Short mmCIF file of C-alpha atoms in Angstrom, two decimals:
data_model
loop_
_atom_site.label_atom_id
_atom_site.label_comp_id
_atom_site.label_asym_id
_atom_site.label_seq_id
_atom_site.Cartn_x
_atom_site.Cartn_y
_atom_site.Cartn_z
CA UNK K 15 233.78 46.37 -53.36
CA UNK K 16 235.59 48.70 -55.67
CA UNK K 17 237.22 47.05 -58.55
CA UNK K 18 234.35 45.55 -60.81
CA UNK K 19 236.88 44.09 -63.20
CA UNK K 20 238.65 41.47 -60.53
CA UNK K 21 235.21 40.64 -59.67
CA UNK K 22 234.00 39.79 -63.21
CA UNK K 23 236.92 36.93 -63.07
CA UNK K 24 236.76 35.73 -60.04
CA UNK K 25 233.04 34.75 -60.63
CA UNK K 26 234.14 33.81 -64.01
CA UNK K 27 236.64 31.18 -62.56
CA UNK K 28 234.10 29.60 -60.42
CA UNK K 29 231.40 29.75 -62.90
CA UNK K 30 233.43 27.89 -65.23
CA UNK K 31 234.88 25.69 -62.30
CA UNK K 32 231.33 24.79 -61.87
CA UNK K 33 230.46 23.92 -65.42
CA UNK K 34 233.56 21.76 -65.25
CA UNK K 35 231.77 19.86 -62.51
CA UNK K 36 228.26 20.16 -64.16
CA UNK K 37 229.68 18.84 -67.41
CA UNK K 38 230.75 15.40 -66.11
CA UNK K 39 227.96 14.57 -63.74
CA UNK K 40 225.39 13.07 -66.43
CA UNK K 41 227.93 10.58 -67.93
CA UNK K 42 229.19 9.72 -64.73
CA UNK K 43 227.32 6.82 -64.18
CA UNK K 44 227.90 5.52 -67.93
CA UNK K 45 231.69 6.26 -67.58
CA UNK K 46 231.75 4.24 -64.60
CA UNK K 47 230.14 1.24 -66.12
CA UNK K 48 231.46 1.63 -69.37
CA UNK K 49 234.88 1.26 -67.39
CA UNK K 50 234.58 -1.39 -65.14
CA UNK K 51 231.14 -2.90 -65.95
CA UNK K 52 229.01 -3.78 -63.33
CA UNK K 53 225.08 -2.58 -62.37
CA UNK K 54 224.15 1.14 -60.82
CA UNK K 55 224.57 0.18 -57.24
CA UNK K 56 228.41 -1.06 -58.42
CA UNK K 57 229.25 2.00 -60.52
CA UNK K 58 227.58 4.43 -57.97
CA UNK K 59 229.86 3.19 -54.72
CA UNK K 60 232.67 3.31 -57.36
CA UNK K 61 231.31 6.78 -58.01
CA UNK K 62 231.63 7.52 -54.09
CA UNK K 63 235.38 6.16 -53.87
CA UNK K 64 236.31 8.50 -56.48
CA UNK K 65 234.81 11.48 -54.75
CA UNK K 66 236.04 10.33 -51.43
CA UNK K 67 239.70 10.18 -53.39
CA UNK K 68 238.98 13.63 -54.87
CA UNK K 69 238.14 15.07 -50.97
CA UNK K 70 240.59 13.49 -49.47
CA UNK K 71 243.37 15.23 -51.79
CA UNK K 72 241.02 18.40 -51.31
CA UNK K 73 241.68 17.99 -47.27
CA UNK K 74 245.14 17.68 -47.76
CA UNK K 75 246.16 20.31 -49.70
CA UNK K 76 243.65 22.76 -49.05
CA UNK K 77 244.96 24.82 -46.07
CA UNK K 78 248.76 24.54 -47.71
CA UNK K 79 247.33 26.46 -50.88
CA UNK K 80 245.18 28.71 -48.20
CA UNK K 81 248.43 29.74 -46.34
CA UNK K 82 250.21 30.18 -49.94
CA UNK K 83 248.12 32.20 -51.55
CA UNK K 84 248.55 34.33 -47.89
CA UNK K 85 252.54 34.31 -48.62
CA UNK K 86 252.45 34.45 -52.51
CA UNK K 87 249.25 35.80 -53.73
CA UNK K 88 245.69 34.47 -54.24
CA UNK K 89 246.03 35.56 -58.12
CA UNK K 90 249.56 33.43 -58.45
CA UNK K 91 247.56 30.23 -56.76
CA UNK K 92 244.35 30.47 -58.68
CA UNK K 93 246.39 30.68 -62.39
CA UNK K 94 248.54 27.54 -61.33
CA UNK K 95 245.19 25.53 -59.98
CA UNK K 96 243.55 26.42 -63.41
CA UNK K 97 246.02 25.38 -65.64
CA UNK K 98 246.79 21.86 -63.88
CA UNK K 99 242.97 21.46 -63.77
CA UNK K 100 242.83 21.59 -67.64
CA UNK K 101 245.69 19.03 -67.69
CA UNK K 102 243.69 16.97 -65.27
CA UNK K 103 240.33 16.72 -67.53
CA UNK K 104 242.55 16.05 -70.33
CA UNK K 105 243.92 12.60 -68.49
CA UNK K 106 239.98 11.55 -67.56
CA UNK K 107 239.32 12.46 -70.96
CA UNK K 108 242.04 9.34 -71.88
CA UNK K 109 241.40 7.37 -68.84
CA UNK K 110 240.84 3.37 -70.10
CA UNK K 111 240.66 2.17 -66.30
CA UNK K 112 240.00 3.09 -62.98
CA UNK K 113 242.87 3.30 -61.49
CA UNK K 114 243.57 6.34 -63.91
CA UNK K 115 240.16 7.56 -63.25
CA UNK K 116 241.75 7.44 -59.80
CA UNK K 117 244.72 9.69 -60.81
CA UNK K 118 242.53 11.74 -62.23
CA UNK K 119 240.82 12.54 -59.38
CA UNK K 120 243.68 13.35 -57.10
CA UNK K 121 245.07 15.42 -59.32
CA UNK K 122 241.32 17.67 -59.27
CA UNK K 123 241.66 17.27 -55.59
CA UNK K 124 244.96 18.97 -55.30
CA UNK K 125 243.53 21.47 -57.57
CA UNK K 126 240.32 22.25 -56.30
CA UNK K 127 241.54 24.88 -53.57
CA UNK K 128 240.42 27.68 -56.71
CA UNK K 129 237.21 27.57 -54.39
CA UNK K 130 238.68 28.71 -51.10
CA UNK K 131 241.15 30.92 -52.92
CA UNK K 132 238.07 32.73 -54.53
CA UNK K 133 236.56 33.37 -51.37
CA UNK K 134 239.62 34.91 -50.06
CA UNK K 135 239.96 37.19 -52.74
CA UNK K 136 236.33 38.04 -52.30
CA UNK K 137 237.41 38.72 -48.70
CA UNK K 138 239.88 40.67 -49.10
CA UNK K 139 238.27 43.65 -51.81
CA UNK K 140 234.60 43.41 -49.71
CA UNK K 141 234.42 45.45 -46.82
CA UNK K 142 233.34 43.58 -43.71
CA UNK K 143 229.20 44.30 -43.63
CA UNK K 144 229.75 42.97 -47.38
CA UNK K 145 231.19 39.74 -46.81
CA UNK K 146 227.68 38.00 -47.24
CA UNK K 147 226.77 39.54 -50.00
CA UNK K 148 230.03 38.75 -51.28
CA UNK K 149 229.71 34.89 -50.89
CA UNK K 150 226.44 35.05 -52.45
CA UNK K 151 228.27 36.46 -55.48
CA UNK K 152 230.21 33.41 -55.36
CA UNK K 153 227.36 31.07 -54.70
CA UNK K 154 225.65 32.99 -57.89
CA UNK K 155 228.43 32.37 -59.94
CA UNK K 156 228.88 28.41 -58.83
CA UNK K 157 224.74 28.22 -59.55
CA UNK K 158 225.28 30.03 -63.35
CA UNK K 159 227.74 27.28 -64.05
CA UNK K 160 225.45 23.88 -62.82
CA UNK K 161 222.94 26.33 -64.95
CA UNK K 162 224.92 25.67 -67.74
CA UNK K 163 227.73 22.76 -67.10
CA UNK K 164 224.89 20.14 -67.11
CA UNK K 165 222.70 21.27 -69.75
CA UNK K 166 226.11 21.16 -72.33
CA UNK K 167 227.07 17.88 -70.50
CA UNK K 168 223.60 16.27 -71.45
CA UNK K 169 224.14 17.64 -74.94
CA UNK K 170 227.55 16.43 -75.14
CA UNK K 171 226.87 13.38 -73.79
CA UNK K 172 225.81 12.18 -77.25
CA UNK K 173 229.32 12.46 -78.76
CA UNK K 174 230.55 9.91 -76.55
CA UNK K 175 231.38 9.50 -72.70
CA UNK K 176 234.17 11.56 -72.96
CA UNK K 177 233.19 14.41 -74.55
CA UNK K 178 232.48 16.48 -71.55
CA UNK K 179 236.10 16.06 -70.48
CA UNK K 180 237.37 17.55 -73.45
CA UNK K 181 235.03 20.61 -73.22
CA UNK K 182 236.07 20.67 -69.23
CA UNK K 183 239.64 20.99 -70.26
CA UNK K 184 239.18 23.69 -72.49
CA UNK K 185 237.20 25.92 -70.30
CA UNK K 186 239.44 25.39 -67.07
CA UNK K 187 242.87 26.17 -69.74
CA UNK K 188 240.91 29.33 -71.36
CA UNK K 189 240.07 31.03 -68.30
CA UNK K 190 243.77 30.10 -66.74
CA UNK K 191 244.41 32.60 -69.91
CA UNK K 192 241.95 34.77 -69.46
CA UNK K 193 243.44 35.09 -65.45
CA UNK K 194 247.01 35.78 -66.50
CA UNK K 195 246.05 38.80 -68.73
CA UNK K 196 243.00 40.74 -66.25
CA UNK K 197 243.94 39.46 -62.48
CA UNK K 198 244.85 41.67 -60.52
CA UNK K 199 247.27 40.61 -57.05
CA UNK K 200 245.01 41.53 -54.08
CA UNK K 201 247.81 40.88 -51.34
CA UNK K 202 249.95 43.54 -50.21
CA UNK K 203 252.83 43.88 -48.03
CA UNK K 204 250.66 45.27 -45.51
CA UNK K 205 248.42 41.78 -45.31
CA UNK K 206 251.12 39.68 -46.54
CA UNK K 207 251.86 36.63 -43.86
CA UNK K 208 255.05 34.61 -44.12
CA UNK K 209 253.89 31.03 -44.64
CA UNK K 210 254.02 28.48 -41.95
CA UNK K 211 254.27 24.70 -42.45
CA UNK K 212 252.64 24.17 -38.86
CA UNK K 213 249.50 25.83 -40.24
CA UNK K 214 249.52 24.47 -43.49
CA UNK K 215 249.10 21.15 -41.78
CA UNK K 216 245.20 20.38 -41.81
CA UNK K 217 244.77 18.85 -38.48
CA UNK K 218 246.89 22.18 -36.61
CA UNK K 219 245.16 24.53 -38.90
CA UNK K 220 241.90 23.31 -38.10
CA UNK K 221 243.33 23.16 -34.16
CA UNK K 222 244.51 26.98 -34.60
CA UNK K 223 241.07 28.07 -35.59
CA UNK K 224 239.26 25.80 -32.42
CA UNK K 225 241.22 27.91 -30.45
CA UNK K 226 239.35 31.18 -31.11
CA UNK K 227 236.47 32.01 -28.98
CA UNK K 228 233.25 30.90 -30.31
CA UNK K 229 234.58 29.40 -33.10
CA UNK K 230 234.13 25.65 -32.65
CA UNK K 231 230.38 25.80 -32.86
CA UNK K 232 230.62 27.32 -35.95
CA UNK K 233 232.90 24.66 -37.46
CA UNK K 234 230.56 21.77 -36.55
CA UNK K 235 227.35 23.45 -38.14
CA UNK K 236 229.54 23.95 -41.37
CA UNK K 237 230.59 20.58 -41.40
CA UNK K 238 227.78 18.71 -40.56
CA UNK K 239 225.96 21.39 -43.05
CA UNK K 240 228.60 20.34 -45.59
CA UNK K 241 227.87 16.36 -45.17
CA UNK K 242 224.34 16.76 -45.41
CA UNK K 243 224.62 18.99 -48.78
CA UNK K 244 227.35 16.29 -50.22
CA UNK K 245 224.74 13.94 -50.74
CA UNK K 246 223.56 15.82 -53.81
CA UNK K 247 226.50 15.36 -56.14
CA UNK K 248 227.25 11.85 -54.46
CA UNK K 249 223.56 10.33 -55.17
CA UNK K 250 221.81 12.72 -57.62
CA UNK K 251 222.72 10.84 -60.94
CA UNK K 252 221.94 7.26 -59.32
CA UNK K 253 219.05 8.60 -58.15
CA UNK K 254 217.78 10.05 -61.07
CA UNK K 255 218.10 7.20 -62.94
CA UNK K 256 217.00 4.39 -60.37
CA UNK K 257 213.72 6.60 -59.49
CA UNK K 258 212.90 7.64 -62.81
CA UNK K 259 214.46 5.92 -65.39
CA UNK K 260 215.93 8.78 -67.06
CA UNK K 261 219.00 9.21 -69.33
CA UNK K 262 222.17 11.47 -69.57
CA UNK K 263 219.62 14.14 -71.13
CA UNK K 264 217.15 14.40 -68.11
CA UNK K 265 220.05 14.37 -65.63
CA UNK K 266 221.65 17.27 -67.29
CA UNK K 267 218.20 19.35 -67.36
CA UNK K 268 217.53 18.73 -63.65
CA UNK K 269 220.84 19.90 -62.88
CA UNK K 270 220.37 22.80 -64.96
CA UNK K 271 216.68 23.53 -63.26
CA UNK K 272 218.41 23.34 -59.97
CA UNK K 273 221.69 25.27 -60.83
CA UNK K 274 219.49 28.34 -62.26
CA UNK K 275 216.70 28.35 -59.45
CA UNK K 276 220.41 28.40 -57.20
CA UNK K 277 221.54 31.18 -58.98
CA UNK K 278 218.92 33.41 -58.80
CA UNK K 279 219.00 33.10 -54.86
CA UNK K 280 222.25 33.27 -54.39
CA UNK K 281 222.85 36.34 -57.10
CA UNK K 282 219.26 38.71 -55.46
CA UNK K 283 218.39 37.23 -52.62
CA UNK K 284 221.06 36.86 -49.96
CA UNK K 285 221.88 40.56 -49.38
CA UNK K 286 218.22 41.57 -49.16
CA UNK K 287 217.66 38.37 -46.55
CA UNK K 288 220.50 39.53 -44.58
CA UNK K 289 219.77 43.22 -44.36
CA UNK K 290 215.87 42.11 -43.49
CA UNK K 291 216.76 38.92 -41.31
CA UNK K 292 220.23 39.61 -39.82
CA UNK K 293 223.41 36.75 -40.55
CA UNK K 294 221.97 34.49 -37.46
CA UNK K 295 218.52 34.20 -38.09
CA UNK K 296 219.44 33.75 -42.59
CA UNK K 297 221.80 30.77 -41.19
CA UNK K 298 218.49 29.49 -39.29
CA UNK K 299 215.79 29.56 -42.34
CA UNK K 300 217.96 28.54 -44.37
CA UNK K 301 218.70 25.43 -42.47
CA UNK K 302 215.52 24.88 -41.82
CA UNK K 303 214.53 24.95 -45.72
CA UNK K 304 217.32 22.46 -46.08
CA UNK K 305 215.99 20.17 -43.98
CA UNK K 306 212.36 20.22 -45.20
CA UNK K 307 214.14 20.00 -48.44
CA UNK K 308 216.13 16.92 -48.18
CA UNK K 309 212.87 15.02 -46.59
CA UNK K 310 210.75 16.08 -49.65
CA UNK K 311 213.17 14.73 -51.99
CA UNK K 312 213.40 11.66 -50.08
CA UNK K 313 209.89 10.52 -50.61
CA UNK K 314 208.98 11.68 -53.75
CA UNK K 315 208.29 9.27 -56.46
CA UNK K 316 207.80 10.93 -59.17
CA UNK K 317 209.99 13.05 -61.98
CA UNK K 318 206.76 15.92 -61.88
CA UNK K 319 206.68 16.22 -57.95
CA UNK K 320 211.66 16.70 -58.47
CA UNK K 321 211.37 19.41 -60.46
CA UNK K 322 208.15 21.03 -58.34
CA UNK K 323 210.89 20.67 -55.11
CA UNK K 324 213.60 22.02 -56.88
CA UNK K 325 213.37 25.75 -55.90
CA UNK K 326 212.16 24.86 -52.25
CA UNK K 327 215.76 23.30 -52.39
CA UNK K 328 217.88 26.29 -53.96
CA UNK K 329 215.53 28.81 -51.76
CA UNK K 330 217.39 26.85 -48.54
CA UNK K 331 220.89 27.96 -49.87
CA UNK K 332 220.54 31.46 -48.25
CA UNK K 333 221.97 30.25 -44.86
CA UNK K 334 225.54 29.36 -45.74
CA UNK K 335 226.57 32.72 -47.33
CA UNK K 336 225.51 34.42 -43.69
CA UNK K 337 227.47 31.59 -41.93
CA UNK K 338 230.40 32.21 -43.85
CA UNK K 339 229.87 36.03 -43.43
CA UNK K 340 229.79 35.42 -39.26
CA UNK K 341 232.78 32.97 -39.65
CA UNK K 342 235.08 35.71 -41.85
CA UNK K 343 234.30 38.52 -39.54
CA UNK K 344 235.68 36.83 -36.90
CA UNK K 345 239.15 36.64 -37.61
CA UNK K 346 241.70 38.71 -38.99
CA UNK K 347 242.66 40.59 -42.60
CA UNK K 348 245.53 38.79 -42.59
CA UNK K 349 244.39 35.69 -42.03
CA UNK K 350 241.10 35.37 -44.69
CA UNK K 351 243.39 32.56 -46.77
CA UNK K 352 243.65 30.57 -43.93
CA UNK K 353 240.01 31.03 -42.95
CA UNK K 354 238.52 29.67 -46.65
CA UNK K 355 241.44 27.24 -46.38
CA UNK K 356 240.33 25.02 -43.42
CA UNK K 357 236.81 25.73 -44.79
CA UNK K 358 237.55 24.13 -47.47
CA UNK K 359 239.97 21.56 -45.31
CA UNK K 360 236.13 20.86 -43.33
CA UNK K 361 234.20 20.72 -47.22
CA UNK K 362 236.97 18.20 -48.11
CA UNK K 363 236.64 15.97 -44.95
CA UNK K 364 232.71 16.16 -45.28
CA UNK K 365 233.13 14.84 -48.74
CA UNK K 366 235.24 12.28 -47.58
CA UNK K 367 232.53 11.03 -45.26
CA UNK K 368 229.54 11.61 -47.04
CA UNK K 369 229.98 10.31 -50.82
CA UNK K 370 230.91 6.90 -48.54
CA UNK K 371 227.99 6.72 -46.84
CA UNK K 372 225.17 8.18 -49.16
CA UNK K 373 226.77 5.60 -52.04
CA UNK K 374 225.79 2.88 -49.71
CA UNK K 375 223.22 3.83 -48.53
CA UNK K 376 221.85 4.33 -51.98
CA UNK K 377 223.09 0.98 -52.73
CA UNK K 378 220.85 -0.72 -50.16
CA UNK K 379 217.75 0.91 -50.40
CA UNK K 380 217.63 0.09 -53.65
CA UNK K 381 218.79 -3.46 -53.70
CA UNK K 382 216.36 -6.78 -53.65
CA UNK K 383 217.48 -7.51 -50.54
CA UNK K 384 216.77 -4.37 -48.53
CA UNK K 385 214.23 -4.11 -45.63
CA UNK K 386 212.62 -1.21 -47.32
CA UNK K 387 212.69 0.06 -51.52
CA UNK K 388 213.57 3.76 -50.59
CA UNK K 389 216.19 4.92 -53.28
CA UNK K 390 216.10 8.47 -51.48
CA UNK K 391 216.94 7.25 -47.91
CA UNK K 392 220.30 9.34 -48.63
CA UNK K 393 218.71 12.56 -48.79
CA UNK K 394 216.39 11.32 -45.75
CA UNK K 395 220.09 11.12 -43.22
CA UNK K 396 221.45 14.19 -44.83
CA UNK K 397 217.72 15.95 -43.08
CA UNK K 398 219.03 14.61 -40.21
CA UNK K 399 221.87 15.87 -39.74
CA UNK K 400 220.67 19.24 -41.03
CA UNK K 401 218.55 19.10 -38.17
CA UNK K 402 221.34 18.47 -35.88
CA UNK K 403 223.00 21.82 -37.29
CA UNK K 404 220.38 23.67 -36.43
CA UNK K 405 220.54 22.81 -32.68
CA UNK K 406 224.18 23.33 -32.76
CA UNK K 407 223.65 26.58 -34.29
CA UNK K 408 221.16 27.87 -31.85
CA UNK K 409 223.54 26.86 -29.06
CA UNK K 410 226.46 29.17 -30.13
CA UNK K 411 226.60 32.58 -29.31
CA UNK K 412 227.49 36.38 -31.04
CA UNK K 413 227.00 37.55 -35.53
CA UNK K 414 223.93 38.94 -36.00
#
């Protein structure tokens, strides 16, 4: 990588990106109920239809702004996304219902491609044994802003419900500024692709990328990898506050424990793993740590024996920056949009699935009526399938 400065933004927009989403987590459950009314279980499967909304959107539009930033430039993509995401907070900010809740949501759906643009800038200035490292930059960057999004959410939290939003909007408009005035255009004529409506469509884009060799196993472990992680934004919250009573404040600190212990591994740990391990056997250990992860959390019943678990669970994260790396080296310069774009299209229809599912889940296991009290019998499937990733993984074949 040779232009520090582009860098410095890009992990700036995703930091702040982050704290956007870290800000709004802790009052979640109180917007929710303060909204419609109803107990946890109601507001979090509420909570889950608004995330599946969100992915949906994300599914939808996430290989068209892929294959436009391709045609028109990642830097053009990522100032539009940021600006319409400030507009965005501003409406939940105002929302008195859920169906504008709603609205809000698809709107941060249609927006939320800044991700996979990110990543393909991050493609396209790292030289291909840097692509890891790369992502972990990204990963850092995403772990700095749950570091701080939830810790200013908690503190927020006290000026009202909606306070958050109004401190989301700000952020996501200031660096939309900050973008215009230090961005720098990373596609060129030379890697410039004329844009395609048959592979902006997310069903032939994912089909275009099935067709390469030894690509399909790939996309299954990354999906069912991105189900299983889903369930921590989908249940953390209700979880929190079903297993240990805790408030807005000790939400926002656990986040922040977890988005800091994340950082650190994601901003000095992936390159050396990679360079010690190799990209295939990083994507196995880290799986593996997932999994063992996701089971601790689901039996634990105390607040002490969360925050003891939380840097088992950010030490797991070093497996999907060296999937990504294998997945990016396999296809072409001029197609690294495209690439993050069905990634993101696969992200989007895992968080379709899973904030569904875990909600419900959730909502069982810690009803009256349910078979057995287990409020963390969501993080107990997500192990599950993380397991199931692992044998997929170990069944496909080349990346080292």
């Amino acid at each position: 990588m040779t232009n520090r400065l582009p860098i410095l933004v890009i992990l700036a927009t995703v930091t702040i990106d982050a704290m956007g989403i870290g800000l709004i987590i802790p009052v979640m459950p109180d917007l929710i109920g303060e909204v419609m009314g109803g107990d946890l279980a109601d507001a979090a499967i509420w909570g889950g239809i608004l995330a599946t909304v969100f992915a949906v959107m994300q599914f939808l539009c996430g290989p068209l702004l892929g294959n436009l930033s391709d045609r028109y430039g990642r830097r053009r993509v990522l100032l539009v996304s940021l600006a319409v995401m400030s507009a965005d907070y501003v409406i939940m900010a105002l929302a008195n219902s859920m169906w504008l809740l709603v609205v809000g949501r698809i709107i941060a759906g249609i927006t939320a491609a800044t991700y996979a643009t990110a990543l393909a800038y991050m493609a396209d200035i790292s030289k291909p044994e840097d692509k890891a490292k790369a992502f972990g930059l990204i990963g850092a960057g995403i772990g700095i802003g749950f570091v701080l999004g939830p810790a200013l959410g908690g503190l927020l939290a006290q000026f009202g419900t909606r306070a958050p939003f109004w401190a989301a909007a700000i952020l996501a408009g200031g660096n939309a500024l900050l973008g215009w005035f230090v961005l720098k255009e990373t596609v060129t004529d030379a890697t410039r692709r004329a844009f395609e409506w048959r592979r902006a469509n997310p069903l032939g884009a994912l089909e275009a990328l099935g067709r390469l060799p030894s690509m399909s196993k790939l996309l299954v472990v990354f999906f069912l990898y991105q189900v299983a992680a889903a369930v921590y934004p989908a249940i953390w919250p209700y979880f929190i506050i079903e297993r240990f009573g805790w408030g807005e404040g000790m939400i926002g600190l656990s986040l922040t424990a977890y988005g800091l212990c994340y950082a650190i591994v994601q901003a000095t740990l992936i390159g050396p793993t990679v360079k010690w391990l190799g990209n295939r056997r990083t994507v196995v250990v880290g799986l593996t740590l997932e999994a063992v992860a996701l089971v601790y959390l689901g039996i634990i019943d105390t607040g002490l024996l969360l925050f003891i678990g939380i840097p088992i669970a950010a030490l797991s994260t070093v497996g999907l920056p060296a999937l990504q790396g294998i997945m990016s080296r396999r296809v072409s310069d001029d197609a690294q949009g495209e690439l993050q774009g069905i990634s993101s299209s696969l992200t989007s229809l895992a968080h379709i699935l899973a904030p569904l599912v875990m909600t419900q889940t959730f909502a069982y296991f810690s009803s009256d009526h349910a078979i057995l009290y287990l409020p963390g019998a969501p993080f107990l499937l997500a192990a599950l399938l993380m397991v199931f990733s692992i044998v997929v993984f170990q069944n496909s074949r080349g990346g080292k």
